[in-house]
Tab-separated table of C-alpha atoms in Angstrom:
chain	number	residue	atom	x	y	z
Q	771	LEU	CA	-5.072	-167.224	-63.673
Q	772	PRO	CA	-6.162	-164.895	-66.136
Q	773	ASP	CA	-2.742	-165.287	-68.719
Q	774	PHE	CA	-3.864	-169.432	-68.443
Q	775	ALA	CA	-5.622	-168.645	-72.901
Q	776	THR	CA	-1.167	-168.306	-73.733
Q	777	PHE	CA	-0.582	-171.429	-72.181
Q	778	VAL	CA	-3.800	-173.257	-74.309
Q	779	GLN	CA	-1.230	-173.863	-77.812
Q	780	HIS	CA	1.191	-175.627	-76.372
Q	781	LEU	CA	-1.334	-177.711	-74.011
Q	782	ARG	CA	-3.086	-178.388	-77.127
Q	783	LEU	CA	0.050	-179.368	-79.428
Q	784	ILE	CA	1.695	-181.642	-76.814
Q	785	GLY	CA	-1.466	-183.502	-75.719
Q	786	GLU	CA	-2.835	-183.998	-79.368
Q	787	THR	CA	0.604	-184.213	-81.361
Q	788	LYS	CA	3.060	-185.215	-79.048
Q	789	ILE	CA	3.927	-188.998	-78.602
Q	790	ARG	CA	6.605	-189.419	-76.635
Q	791	PRO	CA	6.072	-189.112	-72.422
Q	792	ALA	CA	8.824	-189.930	-71.985
Q	793	SER	CA	10.075	-186.457	-74.080
Q	794	LEU	CA	7.834	-184.106	-71.302
Q	795	SER	CA	10.124	-185.103	-68.857
Q	796	GLN	CA	12.780	-182.077	-67.923
Q	797	ASN	CA	14.961	-184.710	-65.720
Q	798	ALA	CA	16.508	-187.116	-68.292
Q	799	THR	CA	18.518	-186.396	-71.373
Q	800	SER	CA	17.192	-187.030	-75.164
Q	801	GLY	CA	17.868	-186.089	-78.147
Q	802	PRO	CA	18.117	-182.830	-80.331
Q	803	GLN	CA	15.288	-183.502	-82.729
Q	804	ASP	CA	13.265	-183.461	-79.495
Q	805	ASP	CA	10.481	-180.762	-80.312
Q	806	THR	CA	8.275	-182.141	-77.209
Q	807	ALA	CA	10.380	-181.028	-74.592
Q	808	ARG	CA	11.721	-177.834	-75.754
Q	809	LYS	CA	8.276	-177.325	-75.717
Q	810	ILE	CA	7.582	-178.320	-71.990
Q	811	ALA	CA	9.907	-176.296	-70.980
Q	812	GLU	CA	8.921	-172.569	-72.808
Q	813	LEU	CA	4.993	-173.888	-70.663
Q	814	TYR	CA	7.346	-174.615	-67.575
Q	815	ILE	CA	8.774	-171.203	-68.141
Q	816	GLY	CA	5.652	-168.655	-68.375
Q	817	CYS	CA	3.806	-170.948	-65.722
Q	818	LEU	CA	6.888	-169.380	-63.761
Q	819	ALA	CA	6.552	-166.368	-64.839
Q	820	ALA	CA	2.678	-165.733	-64.243
Q	821	HIS	CA	4.024	-165.420	-60.715
Q	822	VAL	CA	6.052	-162.886	-61.310
Q	823	GLY	CA	4.865	-160.210	-63.649
Q	824	THR	CA	0.957	-160.011	-65.845
Q	825	ASP	CA	0.023	-160.164	-69.619
Q	826	VAL	CA	1.965	-163.487	-70.335
Q	827	VAL	CA	2.523	-164.384	-73.633
Q	828	LEU	CA	3.881	-167.340	-75.155
Q	829	ASP	CA	5.460	-167.464	-78.474
Q	830	SER	CA	3.367	-169.573	-80.991
Q	831	PRO	CA	4.921	-173.523	-80.480
Q	832	THR	CA	3.659	-174.469	-84.824
Q	833	ASN	CA	4.459	-170.438	-86.150
Q	834	ALA	CA	7.280	-169.615	-85.131
Q	835	LYS	CA	9.522	-167.540	-86.801
Q	836	GLY	CA	12.715	-168.557	-84.669
Q	837	ASP	CA	13.343	-164.575	-84.796
Q	838	ASN	CA	10.890	-164.167	-81.421
Q	839	PRO	CA	11.159	-164.702	-77.927
Q	840	ASP	CA	9.704	-167.770	-76.141
Q	841	VAL	CA	8.494	-165.394	-73.241
Q	842	MET	CA	7.104	-162.683	-72.383
Q	843	PHE	CA	5.515	-160.411	-70.073
Q	844	THR	CA	4.444	-157.063	-67.756
Q	845	VAL	CA	6.631	-155.948	-64.532
Q	846	ARG	CA	5.639	-153.480	-62.635
Q	847	GLU	CA	7.907	-152.539	-59.264
Q	848	CYS	CA	5.564	-152.008	-56.633
Q	849	ASP	CA	8.246	-149.987	-54.871
Q	850	THR	CA	8.687	-147.316	-56.973
Q	851	ALA	CA	6.752	-144.343	-59.714
Q	852	LYS	CA	8.236	-146.298	-62.150
Q	853	PRO	CA	5.709	-147.243	-65.496
Q	854	PRO	CA	5.386	-151.337	-66.241
Q	855	GLN	CA	8.396	-152.964	-68.149
Q	856	ARG	CA	7.957	-155.520	-71.375
Q	857	TRP	CA	10.082	-158.617	-70.102
Q	858	ALA	CA	10.541	-161.214	-72.789
Q	859	LEU	CA	12.516	-164.945	-71.715
Q	860	ALA	CA	14.700	-166.456	-74.403
Q	861	ILE	CA	15.181	-170.340	-73.385
Q	862	LYS	CA	17.514	-172.586	-75.745
Q	863	THR	CA	17.969	-176.056	-74.796
Q	864	ILE	CA	21.643	-177.409	-74.926
Q	865	SER	CA	22.877	-180.965	-74.711
Q	866	SER	CA	26.479	-180.056	-75.528
Q	867	LYS	CA	29.003	-179.084	-72.637
Q	868	GLN	CA	30.964	-177.057	-75.170
Q	869	GLY	CA	31.518	-173.637	-74.337
Q	870	GLN	CA	31.859	-172.201	-77.670
Q	871	THR	CA	27.893	-173.891	-78.850
Q	872	ILE	CA	26.626	-172.665	-75.255
Q	873	PHE	CA	27.647	-169.465	-75.725
Q	874	GLU	CA	26.084	-169.606	-79.299
Q	875	ARG	CA	23.185	-170.134	-77.650
Q	876	ILE	CA	22.859	-167.740	-75.411
Q	877	LYS	CA	23.851	-165.203	-78.682
Q	878	GLU	CA	20.840	-166.569	-80.686
Q	879	GLY	CA	18.884	-165.507	-77.754
Q	880	ALA	CA	20.515	-162.715	-76.836
Q	881	GLY	CA	19.368	-161.772	-80.755
Q	882	GLN	CA	15.933	-162.188	-80.710
Q	883	ILE	CA	15.166	-160.545	-77.419
Q	884	ASP	CA	17.314	-157.295	-79.627
Q	885	ASP	CA	15.252	-157.681	-82.827
Q	886	PRO	CA	13.688	-154.326	-83.258
Q	887	LYS	CA	10.442	-156.826	-83.984
Q	888	CYS	CA	10.601	-158.171	-79.729
Q	889	ALA	CA	8.119	-155.848	-78.075
Q	890	ALA	CA	10.268	-155.566	-75.411
Q	891	GLU	CA	11.687	-153.662	-73.243
Q	892	ARG	CA	14.249	-155.482	-71.690
Q	893	GLY	CA	14.890	-159.188	-71.065
Q	894	MET	CA	17.458	-162.519	-70.489
Q	895	VAL	CA	18.473	-165.928	-72.195
Q	896	ILE	CA	17.692	-169.064	-70.464
Q	897	ILE	CA	19.567	-171.703	-70.763
Q	898	ASN	CA	18.125	-175.338	-70.251
Q	899	ALA	CA	20.708	-177.989	-69.164
Q	900	LYS	CA	18.314	-180.894	-69.379
Q	901	SER	CA	20.223	-182.687	-72.120
Q	902	ALA	CA	23.312	-181.671	-71.051
Q	903	LEU	CA	23.371	-182.802	-67.465
Q	904	ASN	CA	24.778	-186.289	-66.068
Q	905	HIS	CA	21.383	-187.268	-65.156
Q	906	ASP	CA	22.344	-191.061	-64.511
Q	907	ALA	CA	25.605	-190.001	-62.015
Q	908	LEU	CA	22.928	-188.583	-59.701
Q	909	TRP	CA	20.155	-190.771	-59.601
Q	910	ASN	CA	23.350	-193.187	-58.842
Q	911	THR	CA	25.131	-191.322	-55.990
Q	912	THR	CA	23.357	-191.536	-52.749
Q	913	PHE	CA	22.661	-188.526	-50.703
Q	914	THR	CA	22.420	-188.420	-47.324
Q	915	ASP	CA	20.094	-184.893	-47.989
Q	916	LEU	CA	18.908	-182.602	-49.883
Q	917	GLU	CA	21.353	-179.745	-49.929
Q	918	SER	CA	24.147	-182.368	-50.946
Q	919	ALA	CA	21.980	-183.199	-53.884
Q	920	GLN	CA	21.372	-179.471	-54.882
Q	921	LYS	CA	24.673	-178.900	-54.259
Q	922	ALA	CA	25.504	-181.782	-56.549
Q	923	LEU	CA	23.759	-180.533	-59.286
Q	924	GLY	CA	24.525	-176.789	-58.394
Q	925	ASP	CA	27.801	-178.149	-59.204
Q	926	GLN	CA	27.552	-179.310	-62.974
Q	927	LEU	CA	25.950	-176.293	-63.694
Q	928	ASP	CA	28.222	-174.225	-62.636
Q	929	GLN	CA	30.868	-176.986	-64.804
Q	930	LEU	CA	28.648	-175.968	-68.274
Q	931	ILE	CA	28.887	-172.044	-67.267
Q	932	ASP	CA	32.372	-172.617	-66.794
Q	933	ALA	CA	32.689	-173.331	-70.072
Q	934	ALA	CA	31.260	-170.763	-71.730
Q	935	ASP	CA	33.034	-168.274	-69.735
Q	936	ARG	CA	36.399	-170.093	-70.487
Q	937	ASP	CA	35.670	-170.543	-74.173
Q	938	TRP	CA	34.649	-167.428	-75.854
Q	939	PRO	CA	36.416	-163.667	-75.157
Q	940	GLN	CA	35.127	-160.832	-72.442
Q	941	HIS	CA	34.181	-158.460	-75.007
Q	942	GLU	CA	32.309	-160.786	-76.957
Q	943	TRP	CA	30.090	-161.370	-73.552
Q	944	ASP	CA	29.528	-157.815	-73.568
Q	945	ASP	CA	28.583	-157.190	-76.555
Q	946	LEU	CA	25.647	-158.900	-76.074
Q	947	PHE	CA	24.434	-156.215	-72.714
Q	948	THR	CA	24.612	-153.488	-75.304
Q	949	ARG	CA	20.727	-153.401	-75.737
Q	950	LYS	CA	17.681	-155.068	-74.559
Q	951	VAL	CA	19.330	-158.024	-72.767
Q	952	VAL	CA	20.299	-158.181	-69.032
Q	953	ARG	CA	22.073	-160.042	-66.976
Q	954	PRO	CA	22.235	-163.202	-65.703
Q	955	VAL	CA	22.014	-165.689	-67.535
Q	956	LEU	CA	19.578	-168.210	-66.323
Q	957	PHE	CA	20.989	-171.481	-66.332
Q	958	LEU	CA	17.872	-174.421	-65.665
Q	959	GLY	CA	18.645	-177.281	-64.375
Q	960	GLN	CA	16.126	-179.916	-63.383
Q	961	SER	CA	16.843	-183.868	-62.458
Q	962	LEU	CA	15.425	-186.538	-59.543
Q	963	VAL	CA	17.911	-188.198	-57.094
Q	964	ARG	CA	17.621	-189.850	-53.837
Q	965	LEU	CA	17.790	-189.472	-50.556
Q	966	PRO	CA	16.931	-190.739	-47.079
Q	967	THR	CA	13.217	-189.684	-46.106
Q	968	PRO	CA	9.854	-191.164	-43.388
Q	969	ALA	CA	8.676	-192.732	-46.873
Q	970	GLY	CA	12.384	-195.002	-46.969
Q	971	PRO	CA	15.660	-194.468	-47.537
Q	972	HIS	CA	15.692	-193.905	-51.229
Q	973	THR	CA	12.712	-191.937	-52.079
Q	974	PRO	CA	12.764	-190.229	-55.180
Q	975	THR	CA	13.328	-186.571	-55.322
Q	976	ALA	CA	12.911	-184.369	-58.166
Q	977	LEU	CA	15.692	-181.470	-57.708
Q	978	LYS	CA	14.663	-177.664	-60.145
Q	979	MET	CA	17.465	-174.579	-60.083
Q	980	LEU	CA	18.280	-172.012	-61.529
Q	981	LYS	CA	21.895	-170.847	-62.088
Q	982	ALA	CA	22.700	-166.680	-62.438
Q	983	TYR	CA	26.050	-165.492	-64.383
Q	984	GLY	CA	26.822	-161.991	-64.469
Q	985	ALA	CA	29.038	-162.906	-67.517
Q	986	HIS	CA	31.891	-160.901	-65.432
Q	987	GLY	CA	29.796	-157.756	-65.635
Q	988	PRO	CA	26.884	-155.958	-63.324
Q	989	LEU	CA	23.384	-158.011	-62.895
Q	990	ASP	CA	20.395	-155.733	-63.921
Q	991	PRO	CA	18.101	-155.069	-60.141
Q	992	VAL	CA	14.782	-156.115	-61.626
Q	993	GLY	CA	16.362	-159.109	-63.880
Q	994	HIS	CA	18.070	-160.511	-60.776
Q	995	ARG	CA	15.039	-160.225	-59.135
Q	996	LEU	CA	12.868	-162.176	-61.105
Q	997	ALA	CA	15.736	-165.092	-61.485
Q	998	HIS	CA	15.384	-165.257	-57.404
Q	999	ASP	CA	11.715	-164.896	-57.294
Q	1000	MET	CA	11.345	-167.697	-60.322
Q	1001	ASN	CA	13.252	-169.597	-58.502
Q	1002	HIS	CA	11.306	-169.128	-55.201
Q	1003	TRP	CA	8.288	-170.610	-57.051
Q	1004	MET	CA	9.938	-173.635	-58.702
Q	1005	GLN	CA	11.297	-174.482	-55.028
Q	1006	VAL	CA	7.530	-173.327	-53.470
Q	1007	ILE	CA	5.526	-175.141	-56.197
Q	1008	LEU	CA	7.405	-178.048	-56.223
Q	1009	PHE	CA	7.620	-178.897	-52.040
Q	1010	GLY	CA	3.873	-177.177	-51.679
Q	1011	ILE	CA	0.484	-176.566	-53.822
Q	1012	PRO	CA	0.188	-174.829	-56.018
Q	1013	GLY	CA	-1.401	-171.658	-56.792
Q	1014	GLY	CA	-4.820	-170.502	-58.459
Q	1015	ALA	CA	-6.330	-167.358	-59.624
Q	1016	GLY	CA	-6.289	-164.976	-56.869
Q	1017	TYR	CA	-3.586	-166.482	-54.595
Q	1018	LEU	CA	-0.145	-168.024	-54.380
Q	1019	PRO	CA	1.436	-170.895	-54.449
Q	1020	ASP	CA	0.869	-171.944	-50.735
């Protein structure tokens, strides 16, 4: 991909200086000091952004000042005469299930997008729920099919969304979406379950999903489409063949 150069700093940092291999996994809980896991999440979202936009840029993994979104890219609407727009994604990894804490991380991400120094015109916040999910419960449950496993992961994300929704007043949510930040807020969940497959009755199977939370307001149509497309490519890449220069995943 022409955007590959922007990923090199993250790849080099992880490959040369991050020495906790378990942290590379996004389907297990880790502590708040696990910087490797956060960098992997930024890298992963950047790779998805390369399939929904162009000119992808990742914020520096070593010199970030905390006031820039993690991923920026350009979106061109093929069926309209609208000019291209620069979009930003602010990714926040949570370990708490407390609604107030989740809201504060969303607000922090929104502040990065709305910061005058951010060159994007629009943006969304992504909550990486890696360390707030009960991965053991998913792994130890006997699922009969993929759909029931996906529902279980989705239910856990819904619980986090409900906690944030319940513990914070609506006017505070509405204030987040008055400038460049748009609805929805995206909740990223990744885990590992065991499913019956032709390979065996308890085949380890990766699950990935993005859940869109609208905070009781209208979803931005472009943002909603981008969320849908990123989730689509998550599934296609997971179950198929990744793409390359000049062709999309199969």
